[in-house]
Amino acid sequence: MSGSANSTTFVLRGARPYGGGPVDLVLRDGVLAEATAAGTAGAAGATVVDADGLVALPGLVDLHTHLREPGREDAETVETGTRAAALGGFTAVHAMANTDPVADTAGVVEQVWRLGREAGHCDVAPVGAVTVGLGGERLAELGAMADSAARVRVFSDDGKCVSDAVLMRRALEYVKAFDGVIAQHAQEPRLTDGAQMNEGALSGVLGLRGWPSVAEEAVIARDVLLAAHVGSRLHICHVSTRGSVEILRLAKERGIAVTAEVTPHHLLLDESLAATYDPVFKVNPPLRGKDDVQALRQAVADGVIDAIATDHAPHAAEDKEGEWANALPGMLGLETALAIAQEALVETGLLDWAGVADRLSTRPARIGRLTGHGRPLQAGEPANVVLVDPAARRTIDPAGLASRSRNTPYAGRTLPGRVVATFLRGRPTVLDGALA
């Protein structure tokens, strides 16, 4: 890199947009000002970033991040979580509502939104709760959150399914007024009472109560029909089974306005890891069978699953370490999501880099109605850009992660790719692989 990092103009010399041929990308005053032949962009007064061999993508957008603030700042804060996001290549994240207090009022979502602006590592779009206190009994202040400074457009009781069909219908009807979307955590509660892992032969061997696939699939089937009935947008969080994919495929063929996400860990890991009894592999929904993993990968490639979303779920050591049955579900994801996408999808030939940009930036931004993100890498667009070295390899050291928590399932695992730089509206948040 040459020039001053305080410059307002950056020339990304020889970058490869979407893995294509090399060009110079000029970021000036928050805008991608030029895309010219490699080596031709003028550099007077600019900071030049040597991007030879690096893939350029639109800044990533996460639909599903737990920042834990307010309430569990010992596990994560908006500051530490958005640092992790920037290092993972994200320029925007949706912060889930299950904080303490719950983000079910305009006051709480505005608090999270303002903390994100103060931190400055990426944009933070708060997700509002669907029901008061995530209690599943009466609707939260959906309209007030939508009209707040945070302009909430995604609502979810994530971690708790909106299992009451009447309440779900009302929520879907309500958010139509401001083009919102209900993001459902599909888990029929009676079928999963006390569940610890995927239901199947292995759960029987291990003596852990099973979480059956039908508990997810039944809720998705019900909700796509409700969404079709009221003509509203529905989004399914962290799809995990082959059967869910089949339901989504049928719904989309019928023209129902449903979108879906999958986590990186459900694209790479499977239920066999539960046999270690290491609670770092405990997650909700649980890791599924190998057949499900293959179906999920294919669904991302086909576009039936619209987005890869991290479900970044930091936990303090006392909540995660110990016996499997007592550990909270969830794992870190922001700093490794792109690497998992490369390993599971790009290196298997299922998706190219343009596809990765679509599933990790364009479609998530569209679902969350973030108009300044997920835009194409062309002149005149917001300068939200990530540079990736696809040839790099790194071994994950939990102690080296920016998150306040350490519950990564990839400790000691070597993953492909490395985020070299992230730009938020033309300002570097990451340079040379470190926070700028």
PDB file of N, CA, C and O in Angstrom, residues 333-384:
ATOM      1  N   GLY A 333     -19.459 -16.738  13.976  1.00  0.00           N
ATOM      2  CA  GLY A 333     -19.545 -16.933  12.535  1.00  0.00           C
ATOM      3  C   GLY A 333     -19.056 -15.800  11.664  1.00  0.00           C
ATOM      4  O   GLY A 333     -18.750 -16.011  10.490  1.00  0.00           O
ATOM      5  N   LEU A 334     -18.987 -14.586  12.194  1.00  0.00           N
ATOM      6  CA  LEU A 334     -18.712 -13.439  11.339  1.00  0.00           C
ATOM      7  C   LEU A 334     -17.333 -13.492  10.677  1.00  0.00           C
ATOM      8  O   LEU A 334     -17.177 -13.133   9.512  1.00  0.00           O
ATOM      9  N   GLU A 335     -16.333 -13.920  11.413  1.00  0.00           N
ATOM     10  CA  GLU A 335     -14.960 -13.847  10.894  1.00  0.00           C
ATOM     11  C   GLU A 335     -14.586 -15.034  10.011  1.00  0.00           C
ATOM     12  O   GLU A 335     -13.500 -15.037   9.441  1.00  0.00           O
ATOM     13  N   THR A 336     -15.461 -16.024   9.921  1.00  0.00           N
ATOM     14  CA  THR A 336     -15.148 -17.220   9.141  1.00  0.00           C
ATOM     15  C   THR A 336     -16.164 -17.505   8.039  1.00  0.00           C
ATOM     16  O   THR A 336     -15.980 -18.448   7.269  1.00  0.00           O
ATOM     17  N   ALA A 337     -17.210 -16.708   7.931  1.00  0.00           N
ATOM     18  CA  ALA A 337     -18.297 -17.010   6.991  1.00  0.00           C
ATOM     19  C   ALA A 337     -17.815 -17.085   5.547  1.00  0.00           C
ATOM     20  O   ALA A 337     -18.176 -18.008   4.795  1.00  0.00           O
ATOM     21  N   LEU A 338     -17.024 -16.117   5.146  1.00  0.00           N
ATOM     22  CA  LEU A 338     -16.579 -16.095   3.753  1.00  0.00           C
ATOM     23  C   LEU A 338     -15.676 -17.286   3.452  1.00  0.00           C
ATOM     24  O   LEU A 338     -15.747 -17.870   2.365  1.00  0.00           O
ATOM     25  N   ALA A 339     -14.838 -17.646   4.399  1.00  0.00           N
ATOM     26  CA  ALA A 339     -13.961 -18.813   4.208  1.00  0.00           C
ATOM     27  C   ALA A 339     -14.784 -20.090   4.062  1.00  0.00           C
ATOM     28  O   ALA A 339     -14.461 -20.961   3.233  1.00  0.00           O
ATOM     29  N   ILE A 340     -15.842 -20.223   4.838  1.00  0.00           N
ATOM     30  CA  ILE A 340     -16.682 -21.417   4.739  1.00  0.00           C
ATOM     31  C   ILE A 340     -17.400 -21.444   3.395  1.00  0.00           C
ATOM     32  O   ILE A 340     -17.528 -22.499   2.758  1.00  0.00           O
ATOM     33  N   ALA A 341     -17.860 -20.282   2.943  1.00  0.00           N
ATOM     34  CA  ALA A 341     -18.501 -20.221   1.623  1.00  0.00           C
ATOM     35  C   ALA A 341     -17.519 -20.643   0.535  1.00  0.00           C
ATOM     36  O   ALA A 341     -17.888 -21.366  -0.405  1.00  0.00           O
ATOM     37  N   GLN A 342     -16.277 -20.203   0.666  1.00  0.00           N
ATOM     38  CA  GLN A 342     -15.273 -20.602  -0.325  1.00  0.00           C
ATOM     39  C   GLN A 342     -15.045 -22.109  -0.304  1.00  0.00           C
ATOM     40  O   GLN A 342     -15.015 -22.768  -1.349  1.00  0.00           O
ATOM     41  N   GLU A 343     -14.904 -22.661   0.905  1.00  0.00           N
ATOM     42  CA  GLU A 343     -14.613 -24.100   1.000  1.00  0.00           C
ATOM     43  C   GLU A 343     -15.806 -24.950   0.558  1.00  0.00           C
ATOM     44  O   GLU A 343     -15.642 -25.923  -0.192  1.00  0.00           O
ATOM     45  N   ALA A 344     -17.000 -24.596   1.019  1.00  0.00           N
ATOM     46  CA  ALA A 344     -18.169 -25.450   0.773  1.00  0.00           C
ATOM     47  C   ALA A 344     -18.780 -25.256  -0.609  1.00  0.00           C
ATOM     48  O   ALA A 344     -19.406 -26.188  -1.140  1.00  0.00           O
ATOM     49  N   LEU A 345     -18.619 -24.075  -1.185  1.00  0.00           N
ATOM     50  CA  LEU A 345     -19.336 -23.769  -2.420  1.00  0.00           C
ATOM     51  C   LEU A 345     -18.427 -23.461  -3.606  1.00  0.00           C
ATOM     52  O   LEU A 345     -18.636 -23.980  -4.694  1.00  0.00           O
ATOM     53  N   VAL A 346     -17.418 -22.605  -3.387  1.00  0.00           N
ATOM     54  CA  VAL A 346     -16.552 -22.231  -4.509  1.00  0.00           C
ATOM     55  C   VAL A 346     -15.611 -23.373  -4.858  1.00  0.00           C
ATOM     56  O   VAL A 346     -15.494 -23.771  -6.022  1.00  0.00           O
ATOM     57  N   GLU A 347     -14.967 -23.939  -3.855  1.00  0.00           N
ATOM     58  CA  GLU A 347     -13.968 -24.979  -4.126  1.00  0.00           C
ATOM     59  C   GLU A 347     -14.604 -26.318  -4.482  1.00  0.00           C
ATOM     60  O   GLU A 347     -13.911 -27.223  -4.952  1.00  0.00           O
ATOM     61  N   THR A 348     -15.902 -26.446  -4.289  1.00  0.00           N
ATOM     62  CA  THR A 348     -16.618 -27.640  -4.751  1.00  0.00           C
ATOM     63  C   THR A 348     -17.226 -27.435  -6.135  1.00  0.00           C
ATOM     64  O   THR A 348     -17.842 -28.356  -6.684  1.00  0.00           O
ATOM     65  N   GLY A 349     -17.087 -26.222  -6.673  1.00  0.00           N
ATOM     66  CA  GLY A 349     -17.607 -25.940  -8.005  1.00  0.00           C
ATOM     67  C   GLY A 349     -19.092 -25.637  -8.052  1.00  0.00           C
ATOM     68  O   GLY A 349     -19.669 -25.505  -9.128  1.00  0.00           O
ATOM     69  N   LEU A 350     -19.732 -25.496  -6.908  1.00  0.00           N
ATOM     70  CA  LEU A 350     -21.173 -25.231  -6.886  1.00  0.00           C
ATOM     71  C   LEU A 350     -21.511 -23.774  -7.155  1.00  0.00           C
ATOM     72  O   LEU A 350     -22.605 -23.454  -7.632  1.00  0.00           O
ATOM     73  N   LEU A 351     -20.581 -22.878  -6.834  1.00  0.00           N
ATOM     74  CA  LEU A 351     -20.876 -21.448  -6.941  1.00  0.00           C
ATOM     75  C   LEU A 351     -19.593 -20.724  -7.352  1.00  0.00           C
ATOM     76  O   LEU A 351     -18.501 -21.090  -6.897  1.00  0.00           O
ATOM     77  N   ASP A 352     -19.743 -19.701  -8.189  1.00  0.00           N
ATOM     78  CA  ASP A 352     -18.582 -18.860  -8.487  1.00  0.00           C
ATOM     79  C   ASP A 352     -18.612 -17.637  -7.567  1.00  0.00           C
ATOM     80  O   ASP A 352     -19.518 -17.482  -6.741  1.00  0.00           O
ATOM     81  N   TRP A 353     -17.641 -16.746  -7.748  1.00  0.00           N
ATOM     82  CA  TRP A 353     -17.568 -15.593  -6.832  1.00  0.00           C
ATOM     83  C   TRP A 353     -18.743 -14.635  -7.029  1.00  0.00           C
ATOM     84  O   TRP A 353     -19.178 -13.969  -6.087  1.00  0.00           O
ATOM     85  N   ALA A 354     -19.262 -14.566  -8.246  1.00  0.00           N
ATOM     86  CA  ALA A 354     -20.452 -13.738  -8.456  1.00  0.00           C
ATOM     87  C   ALA A 354     -21.637 -14.301  -7.655  1.00  0.00           C
ATOM     88  O   ALA A 354     -22.434 -13.554  -7.084  1.00  0.00           O
ATOM     89  N   GLY A 355     -21.700 -15.617  -7.606  1.00  0.00           N
ATOM     90  CA  GLY A 355     -22.739 -16.243  -6.796  1.00  0.00           C
ATOM     91  C   GLY A 355     -22.549 -15.982  -5.313  1.00  0.00           C
ATOM     92  O   GLY A 355     -23.517 -15.759  -4.573  1.00  0.00           O
ATOM     93  N   VAL A 356     -21.311 -16.019  -4.872  1.00  0.00           N
ATOM     94  CA  VAL A 356     -21.034 -15.699  -3.468  1.00  0.00           C
ATOM     95  C   VAL A 356     -21.464 -14.270  -3.154  1.00  0.00           C
ATOM     96  O   VAL A 356     -22.093 -13.997  -2.117  1.00  0.00           O
ATOM     97  N   ALA A 357     -21.149 -13.337  -4.056  1.00  0.00           N
ATOM     98  CA  ALA A 357     -21.563 -11.947  -3.846  1.00  0.00           C
ATOM     99  C   ALA A 357     -23.085 -11.838  -3.769  1.00  0.00           C
ATOM    100  O   ALA A 357     -23.634 -11.084  -2.960  1.00  0.00           O
ATOM    101  N   ASP A 358     -23.756 -12.602  -4.602  1.00  0.00           N
ATOM    102  CA  ASP A 358     -25.220 -12.566  -4.601  1.00  0.00           C
ATOM    103  C   ASP A 358     -25.786 -13.083  -3.277  1.00  0.00           C
ATOM    104  O   ASP A 358     -26.695 -12.470  -2.704  1.00  0.00           O
ATOM    105  N   ARG A 359     -25.245 -14.197  -2.776  1.00  0.00           N
ATOM    106  CA  ARG A 359     -25.815 -14.815  -1.566  1.00  0.00           C
ATOM    107  C   ARG A 359     -25.338 -14.162  -0.271  1.00  0.00           C
ATOM    108  O   ARG A 359     -25.997 -14.286   0.756  1.00  0.00           O
ATOM    109  N   LEU A 360     -24.184 -13.500  -0.318  1.00  0.00           N
ATOM    110  CA  LEU A 360     -23.652 -12.896   0.905  1.00  0.00           C
ATOM    111  C   LEU A 360     -23.732 -11.371   0.920  1.00  0.00           C
ATOM    112  O   LEU A 360     -23.296 -10.750   1.891  1.00  0.00           O
ATOM    113  N   SER A 361     -24.268 -10.800  -0.151  1.00  0.00           N
ATOM    114  CA  SER A 361     -24.360  -9.341  -0.173  1.00  0.00           C
ATOM    115  C   SER A 361     -25.654  -8.869  -0.836  1.00  0.00           C
ATOM    116  O   SER A 361     -26.490  -8.247  -0.186  1.00  0.00           O
ATOM    117  N   THR A 362     -25.813  -9.190  -2.113  1.00  0.00           N
ATOM    118  CA  THR A 362     -26.931  -8.596  -2.863  1.00  0.00           C
ATOM    119  C   THR A 362     -28.291  -9.000  -2.293  1.00  0.00           C
ATOM    120  O   THR A 362     -29.131  -8.145  -1.968  1.00  0.00           O
ATOM    121  N   ARG A 363     -28.503 -10.294  -2.177  1.00  0.00           N
ATOM    122  CA  ARG A 363     -29.836 -10.739  -1.717  1.00  0.00           C
ATOM    123  C   ARG A 363     -30.094 -10.415  -0.242  1.00  0.00           C
ATOM    124  O   ARG A 363     -31.197  -9.992   0.107  1.00  0.00           O
ATOM    125  N   PRO A 364     -29.108 -10.581   0.637  1.00  0.00           N
ATOM    126  CA  PRO A 364     -29.379 -10.167   2.022  1.00  0.00           C
ATOM    127  C   PRO A 364     -29.735  -8.690   2.141  1.00  0.00           C
ATOM    128  O   PRO A 364     -30.628  -8.325   2.908  1.00  0.00           O
ATOM    129  N   ALA A 365     -29.035  -7.834   1.376  1.00  0.00           N
ATOM    130  CA  ALA A 365     -29.360  -6.408   1.425  1.00  0.00           C
ATOM    131  C   ALA A 365     -30.777  -6.162   0.919  1.00  0.00           C
ATOM    132  O   ALA A 365     -31.516  -5.342   1.464  1.00  0.00           O
ATOM    133  N   ARG A 366     -31.145  -6.888  -0.112  1.00  0.00           N
ATOM    134  CA  ARG A 366     -32.487  -6.704  -0.687  1.00  0.00           C
ATOM    135  C   ARG A 366     -33.557  -7.159   0.308  1.00  0.00           C
ATOM    136  O   ARG A 366     -34.578  -6.498   0.494  1.00  0.00           O
ATOM    137  N   ILE A 367     -33.334  -8.278   0.944  1.00  0.00           N
ATOM    138  CA  ILE A 367     -34.310  -8.788   1.918  1.00  0.00           C
ATOM    139  C   ILE A 367     -34.470  -7.801   3.073  1.00  0.00           C
ATOM    140  O   ILE A 367     -35.577  -7.537   3.544  1.00  0.00           O
ATOM    141  N   GLY A 368     -33.333  -7.244   3.536  1.00  0.00           N
ATOM    142  CA  GLY A 368     -33.376  -6.310   4.665  1.00  0.00           C
ATOM    143  C   GLY A 368     -33.678  -4.886   4.256  1.00  0.00           C
ATOM    144  O   GLY A 368     -33.722  -4.001   5.105  1.00  0.00           O
ATOM    145  N   ARG A 369     -33.860  -4.642   2.940  1.00  0.00           N
ATOM    146  CA  ARG A 369     -34.157  -3.310   2.410  1.00  0.00           C
ATOM    147  C   ARG A 369     -33.067  -2.304   2.781  1.00  0.00           C
ATOM    148  O   ARG A 369     -33.362  -1.142   3.106  1.00  0.00           O
ATOM    149  N   LEU A 370     -31.810  -2.748   2.670  1.00  0.00           N
ATOM    150  CA  LEU A 370     -30.667  -1.856   2.880  1.00  0.00           C
ATOM    151  C   LEU A 370     -30.227  -1.352   1.506  1.00  0.00           C
ATOM    152  O   LEU A 370     -29.433  -1.986   0.817  1.00  0.00           O
ATOM    153  N   THR A 371     -30.733  -0.212   1.120  1.00  0.00           N
ATOM    154  CA  THR A 371     -30.555   0.239  -0.250  1.00  0.00           C
ATOM    155  C   THR A 371     -29.111   0.619  -0.577  1.00  0.00           C
ATOM    156  O   THR A 371     -28.732   0.626  -1.749  1.00  0.00           O
ATOM    157  N   GLY A 372     -28.310   0.952   0.415  1.00  0.00           N
ATOM    158  CA  GLY A 372     -26.933   1.363   0.150  1.00  0.00           C
ATOM    159  C   GLY A 372     -25.949   0.221   0.126  1.00  0.00           C
ATOM    160  O   GLY A 372     -24.736   0.447  -0.046  1.00  0.00           O
ATOM    161  N   HIS A 373     -26.398  -0.983   0.291  1.00  0.00           N
ATOM    162  CA  HIS A 373     -25.508  -2.154   0.335  1.00  0.00           C
ATOM    163  C   HIS A 373     -25.953  -3.170  -0.723  1.00  0.00           C
ATOM    164  O   HIS A 373     -27.052  -3.102  -1.262  1.00  0.00           O
ATOM    165  N   GLY A 374     -25.019  -4.127  -0.979  1.00  0.00           N
ATOM    166  CA  GLY A 374     -25.337  -5.166  -1.941  1.00  0.00           C
ATOM    167  C   GLY A 374     -25.444  -4.660  -3.363  1.00  0.00           C
ATOM    168  O   GLY A 374     -26.087  -5.294  -4.208  1.00  0.00           O
ATOM    169  N   ARG A 375     -24.802  -3.570  -3.643  1.00  0.00           N
ATOM    170  CA  ARG A 375     -24.884  -2.958  -4.961  1.00  0.00           C
ATOM    171  C   ARG A 375     -23.763  -3.487  -5.863  1.00  0.00           C
ATOM    172  O   ARG A 375     -22.729  -3.957  -5.375  1.00  0.00           O
ATOM    173  N   PRO A 376     -23.938  -3.418  -7.174  1.00  0.00           N
ATOM    174  CA  PRO A 376     -22.898  -3.923  -8.078  1.00  0.00           C
ATOM    175  C   PRO A 376     -21.634  -3.079  -8.008  1.00  0.00           C
ATOM    176  O   PRO A 376     -21.674  -1.893  -7.660  1.00  0.00           O
ATOM    177  N   LEU A 377     -20.506  -3.696  -8.370  1.00  0.00           N
ATOM    178  CA  LEU A 377     -19.230  -2.983  -8.367  1.00  0.00           C
ATOM    179  C   LEU A 377     -19.084  -2.240  -9.690  1.00  0.00           C
ATOM    180  O   LEU A 377     -18.412  -2.698 -10.614  1.00  0.00           O
ATOM    181  N   GLN A 378     -19.725  -1.106  -9.755  1.00  0.00           N
ATOM    182  CA  GLN A 378     -19.632  -0.301 -10.961  1.00  0.00           C
ATOM    183  C   GLN A 378     -19.666   1.178 -10.588  1.00  0.00           C
ATOM    184  O   GLN A 378     -20.100   1.549  -9.495  1.00  0.00           O
ATOM    185  N   ALA A 379     -19.199   2.009 -11.518  1.00  0.00           N
ATOM    186  CA  ALA A 379     -19.080   3.440 -11.250  1.00  0.00           C
ATOM    187  C   ALA A 379     -20.417   4.033 -10.836  1.00  0.00           C
ATOM    188  O   ALA A 379     -21.460   3.730 -11.420  1.00  0.00           O
ATOM    189  N   GLY A 380     -20.336   4.868  -9.808  1.00  0.00           N
ATOM    190  CA  GLY A 380     -21.520   5.547  -9.315  1.00  0.00           C
ATOM    191  C   GLY A 380     -22.186   4.874  -8.140  1.00  0.00           C
ATOM    192  O   GLY A 380     -23.093   5.450  -7.529  1.00  0.00           O
ATOM    193  N   GLU A 381     -21.751   3.670  -7.800  1.00  0.00           N
ATOM    194  CA  GLU A 381     -22.364   2.928  -6.687  1.00  0.00           C
ATOM    195  C   GLU A 381     -21.629   3.237  -5.372  1.00  0.00           C
ATOM    196  O   GLU A 381     -20.468   3.660  -5.387  1.00  0.00           O
ATOM    197  N   PRO A 382     -22.281   3.026  -4.234  1.00  0.00           N
ATOM    198  CA  PRO A 382     -21.596   3.219  -2.952  1.00  0.00           C
ATOM    199  C   PRO A 382     -20.340   2.347  -2.866  1.00  0.00           C
ATOM    200  O   PRO A 382     -20.346   1.195  -3.302  1.00  0.00           O
ATOM    201  N   ALA A 383     -19.289   2.923  -2.309  1.00  0.00           N
ATOM    202  CA  ALA A 383     -17.998   2.229  -2.257  1.00  0.00           C
ATOM    203  C   ALA A 383     -17.926   1.301  -1.053  1.00  0.00           C
ATOM    204  O   ALA A 383     -17.102   1.463  -0.144  1.00  0.00           O
ATOM    205  N   ASN A 384     -18.802   0.311  -1.035  1.00  0.00           N
ATOM    206  CA  ASN A 384     -18.767  -0.756  -0.035  1.00  0.00           C
ATOM    207  C   ASN A 384     -18.153  -1.976  -0.711  1.00  0.00           C
ATOM    208  O   ASN A 384     -18.796  -2.629  -1.544  1.00  0.00           O
TER     209      ASN A 384
END
